[in-house]
Short mmCIF file of C-alpha atoms and ligand atoms in Angstrom, two decimals:
data_model
loop_
_atom_site.label_atom_id
_atom_site.label_comp_id
_atom_site.label_asym_id
_atom_site.label_seq_id
_atom_site.Cartn_x
_atom_site.Cartn_y
_atom_site.Cartn_z
CA MET A 3 4.90 -94.16 152.01
CA ASN A 4 5.04 -90.46 152.83
CA ASP A 5 8.16 -89.86 150.82
CA THR A 6 6.55 -90.90 147.54
CA ASN A 7 5.08 -87.52 146.66
CA ASN A 8 4.09 -87.55 143.02
CA SER A 9 5.39 -90.99 142.32
CA PHE A 10 3.90 -94.44 142.38
CA GLN A 11 5.18 -97.97 141.94
CA LEU A 12 4.74 -99.57 138.51
CA ASP A 13 5.89 -103.19 138.43
CA GLY A 14 8.21 -102.42 141.31
CA GLU A 15 9.79 -99.29 139.81
CA ASP A 16 9.23 -95.72 141.00
CA LEU A 17 7.31 -93.77 138.40
CA PRO A 18 6.98 -89.97 138.67
CA PHE A 19 3.77 -88.24 137.61
CA THR A 20 2.26 -84.79 137.36
CA PRO A 21 -0.95 -84.42 139.38
CA GLY A 22 -3.94 -84.96 137.10
CA GLN A 23 -2.14 -87.42 134.84
CA THR A 24 -3.62 -90.87 134.35
CA ILE A 25 -1.48 -93.94 135.00
CA MET A 26 -1.22 -94.38 131.20
CA GLN A 27 -0.07 -90.78 130.65
CA ALA A 28 2.55 -91.03 133.36
CA ALA A 29 3.80 -94.35 132.00
CA LYS A 30 4.03 -92.99 128.46
CA ALA A 31 5.94 -89.92 129.64
CA ALA A 32 8.39 -92.26 131.34
CA GLY A 33 8.66 -94.50 128.26
CA VAL A 34 7.02 -97.47 129.95
CA TYR A 35 4.72 -99.58 127.79
CA ILE A 36 1.23 -100.42 129.00
CA PRO A 37 -0.63 -102.40 126.29
CA HIS A 38 -3.57 -100.36 124.91
CA LEU A 39 -5.69 -99.99 121.79
CA CYS A 40 -8.40 -97.35 122.20
CA TRP A 41 -6.26 -94.78 124.00
CA HIS A 42 -4.54 -92.04 122.00
CA PRO A 43 -2.36 -89.37 123.64
CA ASP A 44 -4.12 -86.51 121.80
CA PHE A 45 -7.64 -87.38 122.92
CA PRO A 46 -9.59 -87.95 126.13
CA ALA A 47 -9.60 -91.62 127.16
CA HIS A 48 -12.44 -93.68 125.71
CA GLY A 49 -11.89 -96.55 128.14
CA SER A 50 -13.55 -99.18 125.98
CA CYS A 51 -11.03 -101.82 124.93
CA LYS A 52 -9.86 -102.72 128.46
CA LEU A 53 -6.51 -103.89 127.15
CA CYS A 54 -4.80 -101.35 129.39
CA THR A 55 -6.22 -103.00 132.51
CA VAL A 56 -3.72 -102.99 135.37
CA LYS A 57 -3.99 -103.91 139.04
CA VAL A 58 -4.01 -100.92 141.35
CA ASN A 59 -3.43 -101.86 144.96
CA GLY A 60 -4.67 -105.33 144.04
CA ARG A 61 -7.80 -104.28 142.14
CA PHE A 62 -8.39 -104.20 138.39
CA GLY A 63 -8.69 -100.80 136.73
CA SER A 64 -8.20 -99.16 133.33
CA SER A 65 -4.88 -97.33 133.35
CA CYS A 66 -6.05 -94.92 130.62
CA THR A 67 -8.84 -93.58 132.82
CA MET A 68 -7.46 -93.91 136.37
CA GLU A 69 -5.65 -90.93 137.78
CA ALA A 70 -2.23 -91.61 139.20
CA GLN A 71 -2.05 -91.20 142.99
CA ALA A 72 1.06 -90.89 145.10
CA GLY A 73 2.12 -94.14 146.67
CA MET A 74 -0.19 -96.45 144.74
CA THR A 75 1.12 -99.86 143.73
CA VAL A 76 0.38 -100.75 140.10
CA GLU A 77 0.93 -104.11 138.45
CA ASN A 78 1.26 -104.02 134.66
CA ARG A 79 3.24 -106.67 132.78
CA THR A 80 2.51 -109.58 135.10
CA ALA A 81 1.77 -113.05 133.71
CA GLU A 82 -1.77 -112.79 135.11
CA LEU A 83 -2.56 -109.50 133.34
CA ASP A 84 -0.82 -110.41 130.09
CA ASP A 85 -2.76 -113.70 129.97
CA LYS A 86 -6.02 -111.78 130.27
CA ARG A 87 -4.88 -109.25 127.68
CA ARG A 88 -3.99 -112.05 125.25
CA THR A 89 -7.48 -113.49 125.70
CA MET A 90 -9.01 -110.06 124.96
CA LEU A 91 -6.88 -109.79 121.84
CA GLN A 92 -8.06 -113.22 120.72
CA MET A 93 -11.64 -111.99 121.07
CA PHE A 94 -10.82 -108.95 118.91
CA PHE A 95 -9.35 -111.23 116.25
CA VAL A 96 -12.29 -113.67 116.11
CA GLU A 97 -15.05 -111.06 116.15
CA GLY A 98 -13.71 -109.30 113.05
CA ASN A 99 -12.13 -110.57 109.85
CA HIS A 100 -8.40 -110.11 110.31
CA PHE A 101 -6.56 -111.58 107.34
CA CYS A 102 -3.22 -109.88 107.89
CA PRO A 103 -1.56 -111.28 104.72
CA SER A 104 -4.00 -109.25 102.59
CA CYS A 105 -4.21 -106.18 104.84
CA GLU A 106 -2.45 -102.98 103.82
CA LYS A 107 -1.99 -102.07 107.50
CA SER A 108 0.05 -105.19 108.26
CA GLY A 109 3.30 -104.21 109.95
CA ASP A 110 1.91 -100.79 110.90
CA CYS A 111 -1.07 -102.10 112.84
CA ALA A 112 -1.43 -101.53 116.59
CA LEU A 113 -3.67 -104.59 117.06
CA GLN A 114 -1.21 -106.87 115.29
CA ALA A 115 1.85 -105.36 116.99
CA THR A 116 0.18 -105.72 120.39
CA ALA A 117 -0.64 -109.35 119.60
CA TYR A 118 3.01 -109.96 118.71
CA GLU A 119 4.10 -108.31 121.94
CA LEU A 120 1.73 -110.55 123.93
CA LYS A 121 2.81 -113.63 121.96
CA MET A 122 -0.64 -114.43 120.64
CA MET A 123 -0.06 -117.64 118.67
CA SER A 124 -3.66 -118.42 117.70
CA PRO A 125 -7.19 -116.99 117.86
CA HIS A 126 -8.04 -119.79 120.34
CA PHE A 127 -11.82 -119.27 120.02
CA ASP A 128 -14.11 -120.22 117.14
CA MET A 129 -14.19 -117.60 114.41
CA PHE A 130 -17.27 -115.41 113.90
CA TYR A 131 -16.54 -114.47 110.26
CA PRO A 132 -19.04 -111.60 110.39
CA ASP A 133 -20.34 -110.07 107.18
CA ARG A 134 -19.07 -106.48 107.18
CA PRO A 135 -19.31 -104.83 103.76
CA VAL A 136 -16.56 -102.43 102.71
CA ASP A 137 -17.24 -98.84 101.59
CA ALA A 138 -15.10 -98.03 98.55
CA SER A 139 -17.28 -95.12 97.40
CA HIS A 140 -14.88 -92.30 98.30
CA PRO A 141 -12.35 -91.39 95.58
CA ASP A 142 -9.38 -91.26 97.97
CA ILE A 143 -10.24 -93.47 100.92
CA LEU A 144 -11.31 -97.08 101.40
CA LEU A 145 -13.18 -98.20 104.50
CA ASP A 146 -12.71 -101.90 105.30
CA PHE A 147 -14.88 -102.47 108.34
CA ASN A 148 -13.83 -106.13 108.58
CA ARG A 149 -10.96 -104.90 110.75
CA CYS A 150 -12.73 -102.33 112.93
CA ILE A 151 -12.06 -102.72 116.66
CA MET A 152 -14.62 -100.04 117.67
CA CYS A 153 -12.00 -97.88 119.34
CA SER A 154 -13.98 -94.74 118.41
CA LEU A 155 -10.86 -92.74 117.56
CA CYS A 156 -12.21 -91.83 114.10
CA VAL A 157 -15.46 -90.64 115.70
CA THR A 158 -13.61 -88.40 118.16
CA ALA A 159 -11.07 -87.07 115.65
CA SER A 160 -13.71 -86.20 113.07
CA ARG A 161 -15.87 -84.46 115.65
CA GLU A 162 -13.27 -82.75 117.83
CA VAL A 163 -10.49 -81.92 115.35
CA ASP A 164 -12.05 -81.83 111.89
CA GLY A 165 -15.40 -80.47 113.07
CA LYS A 166 -17.19 -82.76 110.61
CA ASN A 167 -18.83 -85.59 112.53
CA VAL A 168 -18.37 -88.07 109.69
CA PHE A 169 -18.44 -91.17 111.91
CA ALA A 170 -20.71 -92.44 114.68
CA MET A 171 -20.86 -95.65 116.69
CA GLY A 172 -24.22 -97.39 116.64
CA GLY A 173 -26.03 -100.71 117.02
CA ARG A 174 -25.72 -103.37 119.71
CA GLY A 175 -23.98 -106.68 120.24
CA ILE A 176 -20.89 -108.20 118.65
CA LEU A 177 -22.48 -108.47 115.21
CA GLY A 178 -24.70 -105.38 115.41
CA ARG A 179 -22.42 -102.68 116.74
CA ARG A 180 -20.54 -100.81 114.04
CA ILE A 181 -19.32 -97.48 112.72
CA HIS A 182 -21.97 -95.58 110.78
CA ILE A 183 -21.29 -92.89 108.19
CA ASN A 184 -23.11 -89.64 108.73
CA SER A 185 -24.69 -89.12 105.30
CA GLU A 186 -28.13 -89.68 103.84
CA SER A 187 -26.90 -92.65 101.79
CA GLY A 188 -24.64 -93.96 104.53
CA ARG A 189 -21.73 -93.83 102.08
CA LEU A 190 -18.44 -92.05 102.68
CA ALA A 191 -18.52 -90.46 99.20
CA ASP A 192 -21.54 -88.43 100.28
CA THR A 193 -19.71 -86.74 103.17
CA ASP A 194 -17.10 -83.98 103.08
CA PHE A 195 -14.45 -86.41 104.41
CA ALA A 196 -10.99 -85.58 103.03
CA LEU A 197 -7.54 -87.18 102.98
CA SER A 198 -6.18 -84.31 105.06
CA ASP A 199 -8.67 -84.93 107.90
CA ARG A 200 -7.21 -86.00 111.23
CA ALA A 201 -9.75 -88.83 111.17
CA ALA A 202 -8.27 -90.12 107.92
CA ASN A 203 -4.99 -90.68 109.71
CA ILE A 204 -6.02 -92.00 113.10
CA CYS A 205 -7.24 -95.58 112.67
CA PRO A 206 -4.90 -97.91 114.62
CA VAL A 207 -5.90 -100.86 112.40
CA GLY A 208 -6.60 -101.36 108.70
CA VAL A 209 -10.06 -99.78 108.29
CA ILE A 210 -9.46 -96.23 107.03
CA LEU A 211 -6.97 -96.67 104.20
CA LYS A 212 -5.63 -94.31 101.57
CA LYS A 213 -6.31 -95.51 98.06
CA ARG A 214 -3.41 -95.96 95.62
CA LYS A 215 -0.90 -96.21 98.51
CA GLY A 216 -0.72 -100.02 98.73
CA PHE A 217 2.71 -101.49 99.39
CA ALA A 218 4.45 -98.09 99.23
CA VAL A 219 6.53 -99.59 102.04
CA PRO A 220 7.19 -103.32 101.56
CA ILE A 221 5.91 -105.86 104.09
CA GLY A 222 8.81 -106.58 106.44
CA ASP A 223 10.08 -102.97 106.41
CA ARG A 224 7.18 -101.44 108.29
CA ARG A 225 7.04 -99.76 111.66
CA TYR A 226 6.50 -102.76 113.92
CA ASP A 227 8.42 -105.18 111.70
CA LYS A 228 11.55 -103.33 112.69
CA THR A 229 10.97 -102.54 116.35
CA PRO A 230 8.44 -104.11 118.74
CA ILE A 231 5.65 -101.86 119.97
CA ASN A 232 6.87 -101.88 123.57
CA GLU A 233 10.07 -100.16 122.45
CA GLN A 234 8.22 -97.35 120.67
CA VAL A 235 6.37 -95.79 123.60
CA LYS A 236 7.93 -92.38 123.07
CA GLU A 237 7.58 -92.40 119.26
CA PRO A 238 4.85 -90.15 117.90
CA THR A 239 1.52 -91.91 117.31
CA ALA A 240 -0.30 -91.36 114.01
CA MET B 4 21.65 -122.05 114.21
CA ASN B 5 23.74 -125.09 115.07
CA GLY B 6 23.39 -124.85 118.81
CA PRO B 7 19.95 -126.25 119.45
CA MET B 8 20.44 -129.11 117.02
CA ASN B 9 23.69 -130.27 118.61
CA ALA B 10 22.31 -129.84 122.09
CA ALA B 11 19.26 -131.95 121.27
CA PRO B 12 19.11 -135.28 123.08
CA VAL B 13 19.21 -137.25 119.85
CA ALA B 14 16.93 -140.22 120.23
CA ALA B 15 18.30 -143.47 118.90
CA LYS B 16 15.08 -143.78 116.98
CA LYS B 17 14.29 -141.03 114.50
CA LEU B 18 11.19 -138.96 115.14
CA LYS B 19 8.41 -139.67 112.68
CA VAL B 20 7.01 -136.55 111.05
CA ALA B 21 3.96 -136.30 108.80
CA THR B 22 2.94 -133.20 106.87
CA THR B 23 -0.06 -132.23 104.77
CA SER B 24 -1.52 -129.27 102.92
CA LEU B 25 -5.29 -128.94 103.37
CA ALA B 26 -6.92 -125.70 102.12
CA GLY B 27 -3.52 -124.08 101.69
CA CYS B 28 -1.37 -123.06 98.74
CA PHE B 29 1.70 -125.21 99.56
CA GLY B 30 3.49 -121.98 100.47
CA CYS B 31 4.16 -123.29 103.98
CA HIS B 32 5.72 -126.45 102.54
CA MET B 33 7.83 -124.32 100.20
CA SER B 34 8.92 -122.22 103.18
CA PHE B 35 9.81 -125.46 105.02
CA LEU B 36 12.09 -126.36 102.10
CA ASP B 37 13.63 -122.88 102.46
CA ILE B 38 15.51 -124.21 105.50
CA ASP B 39 17.86 -125.22 102.66
CA GLU B 40 20.84 -127.38 103.63
CA ARG B 41 19.60 -127.62 107.20
CA ILE B 42 17.21 -130.27 105.88
CA ILE B 43 20.16 -132.67 105.62
CA LYS B 44 20.87 -132.21 109.31
CA LEU B 45 17.16 -132.59 110.00
CA LEU B 46 17.01 -135.92 108.17
CA ASP B 47 19.51 -137.34 110.68
CA LEU B 48 16.90 -136.73 113.34
CA ILE B 49 13.55 -137.23 111.66
CA GLU B 50 11.93 -139.51 109.14
CA PHE B 51 8.97 -138.45 107.01
CA ASP B 52 5.78 -140.47 107.05
CA ARG B 53 2.73 -139.26 105.10
CA SER B 54 3.72 -136.04 103.33
CA PRO B 55 3.62 -134.45 99.87
CA LEU B 56 7.41 -134.89 100.07
CA THR B 57 7.16 -138.71 100.28
CA ASP B 58 3.85 -139.26 98.51
CA ILE B 59 2.88 -141.76 101.25
CA LYS B 60 -0.93 -141.68 101.15
CA HIS B 61 -1.86 -142.49 104.73
CA CYS B 62 -0.44 -141.58 108.08
CA GLY B 63 1.01 -144.20 110.44
CA PRO B 64 1.77 -143.53 114.11
CA CYS B 65 3.88 -140.35 114.21
CA ASP B 66 5.54 -138.09 116.74
CA LEU B 67 4.74 -134.87 114.91
CA GLY B 68 2.14 -133.77 112.39
CA LEU B 69 2.54 -130.44 110.57
CA ILE B 70 -0.74 -129.18 109.13
CA GLU B 71 -0.77 -126.47 106.48
CA GLY B 72 -4.10 -125.00 105.39
CA GLY B 73 -7.58 -124.75 106.84
CA LEU B 74 -10.68 -126.82 106.17
CA CYS B 75 -12.59 -126.05 102.97
CA ASN B 76 -13.99 -129.47 102.07
CA ALA B 77 -14.99 -132.81 103.61
CA GLU B 78 -11.73 -134.52 102.67
CA ASN B 79 -9.74 -131.88 104.59
CA VAL B 80 -11.67 -132.85 107.72
CA HIS B 81 -10.99 -136.59 107.21
CA VAL B 82 -7.27 -135.98 106.65
CA LEU B 83 -7.07 -133.76 109.72
CA ARG B 84 -8.75 -136.42 111.86
CA GLU B 85 -6.36 -139.06 110.50
CA PHE B 86 -3.44 -136.85 111.53
CA ARG B 87 -4.87 -136.18 114.97
CA SER B 88 -5.44 -139.85 115.73
CA ASN B 89 -1.91 -140.78 114.59
CA CYS B 90 0.30 -137.88 115.70
CA LYS B 91 1.36 -137.20 119.27
CA ILE B 92 1.86 -133.50 118.52
CA ILE B 93 -0.13 -131.49 115.98
CA VAL B 94 1.16 -128.11 114.82
CA ALA B 95 -1.02 -125.67 112.88
CA VAL B 96 1.44 -124.20 110.38
CA GLY B 97 0.59 -120.89 108.74
CA ALA B 98 -2.27 -118.40 108.63
CA CYS B 99 -4.77 -120.69 106.86
CA ALA B 100 -4.50 -123.50 109.42
CA ILE B 101 -4.73 -120.93 112.22
CA ASN B 102 -7.64 -118.67 111.16
CA GLY B 103 -8.78 -119.99 107.78
CA GLY B 104 -6.54 -117.49 106.01
CA LEU B 105 -7.30 -116.01 102.63
CA PRO B 106 -9.60 -118.90 101.54
CA ALA B 107 -11.88 -117.88 104.44
CA GLN B 108 -12.46 -114.55 102.74
CA ARG B 109 -15.22 -116.40 100.87
CA ASN B 110 -17.05 -117.04 104.15
CA HIS B 111 -19.55 -114.21 103.87
CA LEU B 112 -20.58 -115.34 100.39
CA ASP B 113 -23.10 -118.06 99.56
CA LEU B 114 -21.32 -121.19 98.31
CA ARG B 115 -23.80 -121.77 95.47
CA ASP B 116 -23.40 -118.17 94.28
CA ILE B 117 -19.61 -118.60 94.19
CA LEU B 118 -19.78 -121.87 92.24
CA GLU B 119 -22.33 -120.46 89.79
CA GLU B 120 -20.28 -117.36 89.19
CA VAL B 121 -17.03 -119.26 88.64
CA TYR B 122 -18.40 -122.13 86.56
CA GLN B 123 -21.46 -120.71 84.82
CA THR B 124 -21.98 -116.98 84.63
CA GLU B 125 -18.75 -114.99 84.91
CA ALA B 126 -17.58 -113.66 81.55
CA GLY B 127 -14.16 -114.88 80.46
CA LEU B 128 -14.30 -118.18 82.36
CA SER B 129 -15.21 -121.46 80.65
CA HIS B 130 -18.83 -122.33 81.32
CA GLY B 131 -18.50 -126.09 81.78
CA GLY B 132 -20.97 -126.29 84.63
CA ILE B 133 -20.37 -126.88 88.33
CA PRO B 134 -18.14 -130.00 88.69
CA ASN B 135 -20.10 -132.88 90.14
CA ASP B 136 -17.77 -135.89 89.93
CA PRO B 137 -18.33 -138.26 92.88
CA GLU B 138 -14.53 -138.36 93.29
CA LEU B 139 -14.49 -134.69 94.24
CA PRO B 140 -14.78 -133.89 97.96
CA LEU B 141 -17.78 -131.76 98.82
CA PRO B 142 -16.94 -128.16 99.70
CA LEU B 143 -17.90 -126.88 103.15
CA ASN B 144 -20.20 -123.87 103.41
CA GLN B 145 -17.41 -121.95 105.11
CA VAL B 146 -13.66 -122.36 105.49
CA HIS B 147 -12.58 -123.02 109.09
CA PRO B 148 -9.30 -123.20 111.00
CA ILE B 149 -8.20 -126.61 112.25
CA HIS B 150 -8.45 -125.84 115.98
CA GLU B 151 -12.23 -125.69 115.58
CA VAL B 152 -12.24 -129.43 114.78
CA VAL B 153 -9.31 -131.09 116.59
CA LYS B 154 -7.05 -130.22 119.51
CA VAL B 155 -3.98 -128.38 118.25
CA ASP B 156 -0.82 -128.48 120.36
CA TYR B 157 1.20 -125.63 118.83
CA PHE B 158 0.63 -122.80 116.37
CA LEU B 159 3.17 -121.36 113.95
CA PRO B 160 1.76 -118.15 112.40
CA GLY B 161 2.85 -116.54 109.15
CA CYS B 162 1.87 -116.45 105.50
CA PRO B 163 4.02 -118.42 105.19
CA PRO B 164 5.98 -118.74 108.45
CA PRO B 165 9.59 -117.88 107.61
CA ALA B 166 11.96 -120.83 107.21
CA ASP B 167 13.82 -119.69 110.33
CA ALA B 168 10.59 -119.83 112.34
CA ILE B 169 9.89 -123.38 111.09
CA TRP B 170 13.46 -124.32 111.97
CA LYS B 171 13.09 -122.77 115.42
CA LEU B 172 9.89 -124.73 116.06
CA LEU B 173 11.42 -128.02 114.93
CA THR B 174 14.65 -127.58 116.88
CA ASP B 175 12.73 -126.55 119.99
CA LEU B 176 10.50 -129.62 119.73
CA LEU B 177 13.42 -131.96 119.01
CA ALA B 178 15.19 -130.62 122.07
CA GLY B 179 12.10 -131.19 124.18
CA ARG B 180 11.44 -127.48 124.68
CA THR B 181 8.18 -125.58 124.33
CA PRO B 182 8.55 -123.77 121.00
CA THR B 183 8.83 -119.97 121.24
CA LEU B 184 9.24 -117.29 118.60
CA GLY B 185 10.89 -113.94 119.30
CA HIS B 186 10.47 -110.61 117.52
CA GLY B 187 11.01 -110.98 113.81
CA LEU B 188 9.99 -114.64 113.73
CA LEU B 189 6.42 -114.15 114.97
CA HIS B 190 4.51 -112.65 112.03
CA TYR B 191 0.94 -112.92 110.82
CA ASP B 192 1.75 -111.76 107.28
S1 SF4 C 6 -6.08 -104.62 110.91
FE1 SF4 C 6 -4.17 -105.36 111.79
S2 SF4 C 6 -4.69 -107.32 112.75
FE2 SF4 C 6 -6.37 -106.78 111.34
S3 SF4 C 6 -5.86 -107.77 109.40
FE3 SF4 C 6 -4.97 -105.71 109.31
S4 SF4 C 6 -2.87 -105.98 110.06
FE4 SF4 C 6 -4.01 -107.78 110.67
S1 SF4 C 7 -12.60 -97.38 111.97
FE1 SF4 C 7 -10.61 -97.51 112.95
S2 SF4 C 7 -10.54 -95.63 114.21
FE2 SF4 C 7 -12.69 -95.98 113.68
S3 SF4 C 7 -13.55 -97.17 115.39
FE3 SF4 C 7 -12.90 -98.64 113.80
S4 SF4 C 7 -10.82 -99.20 114.41
FE4 SF4 C 7 -11.30 -97.31 115.52
S1 FES C 8 -6.63 -98.25 126.26
FE1 FES C 8 -7.64 -98.12 128.18
S2 FES C 8 -9.54 -99.06 127.81
FE2 FES C 8 -8.63 -99.04 125.81
#
């Protein structure tokens, strides 16, 4: 494959890339959907959710962290990989409390839209129903940690863009690991977090929510209600 | 809409269908009725056994059991087991049957605290005491989805699932196909 300079095969199609791009970046630029949750185009890859796992020359790898190489063969939307991704999604759903009918993010949520795309019909596993208290202390923003998928995007955005360091990931295990608020009291009200922060607008699920904005857009008319997530690869991300 | 129904290999014998609402709000049953006049066509192909629509109290041998709602008390578990032992195919219909739904939002609270608040201490509610009639099924400590107790063959998400999704599931099953829902019919809200 000497004639494949700066392109690789993704599910049998030639995909061009710029040297230094990850597989995910190249796919996004070409409008090809690779399922993902913790990756955001504006930030360095976190590589934690593993939903973007592809097979590169027959071996599993995270497409958001692996650099594209000329001539590599990448499998993406195969039944084998989508089955594994669906199982990972089911684990996300059972380890939090995802009651979509009462969630303001419903219809705009990357986790939910990805689960639709992968035809997740049930949580499959037993539910954990963890106890994750909400933080409603801030005048403008509600934090509902029941839906946190630990993607770390709020941590990165607050630190790198807002220069505030409001969030941090801490603790261990499914029930212990969680987002902590960087204030003496541990409450969001006692930080300088503001509505205009990048971190206030980055959460892919329904944790960081603007108060007094509920149902501004009716359920059924929201982003992923209209168009499936795999057809919005080139649309701007929040 | 007519295609799948006409193409179905109509069995000489009507399929027996049972339905129930466990810890649900009857919204899924209401959405079922939203198939509107298609129900007339459906009644050529199916016959209801135990269901809130027939008021038959116990389930006989059935081809299909549609379960709305999760499990919040002991009676829900008995009814679910009755359905599982009588129905060839069990479908979890709606968010509550699938993940406990909104009733499961009580799961991080202590059951006694909830009962005391509702029946004894909360201002503005009548303080008649926690009901203790032996006729009343005992509440479970937590609300659970039905797949944690019996094998479930198919799942139909939604709160409620839209009538068109219910229709799609039924017509797929009647035609002997594995039910599938495309974009717009598969919704968790
Ligand atoms: S965060 Fe997403 S998946 Fe979770 S409850 Fe909200 S809409 Fe549903
Ligand atoms: S709060 Fe949202 S952005 Fe932050 S880690 Fe949880 S899911 Fe990610
Ligand atoms: S998107 Fe690659 S690991 Fe999360």
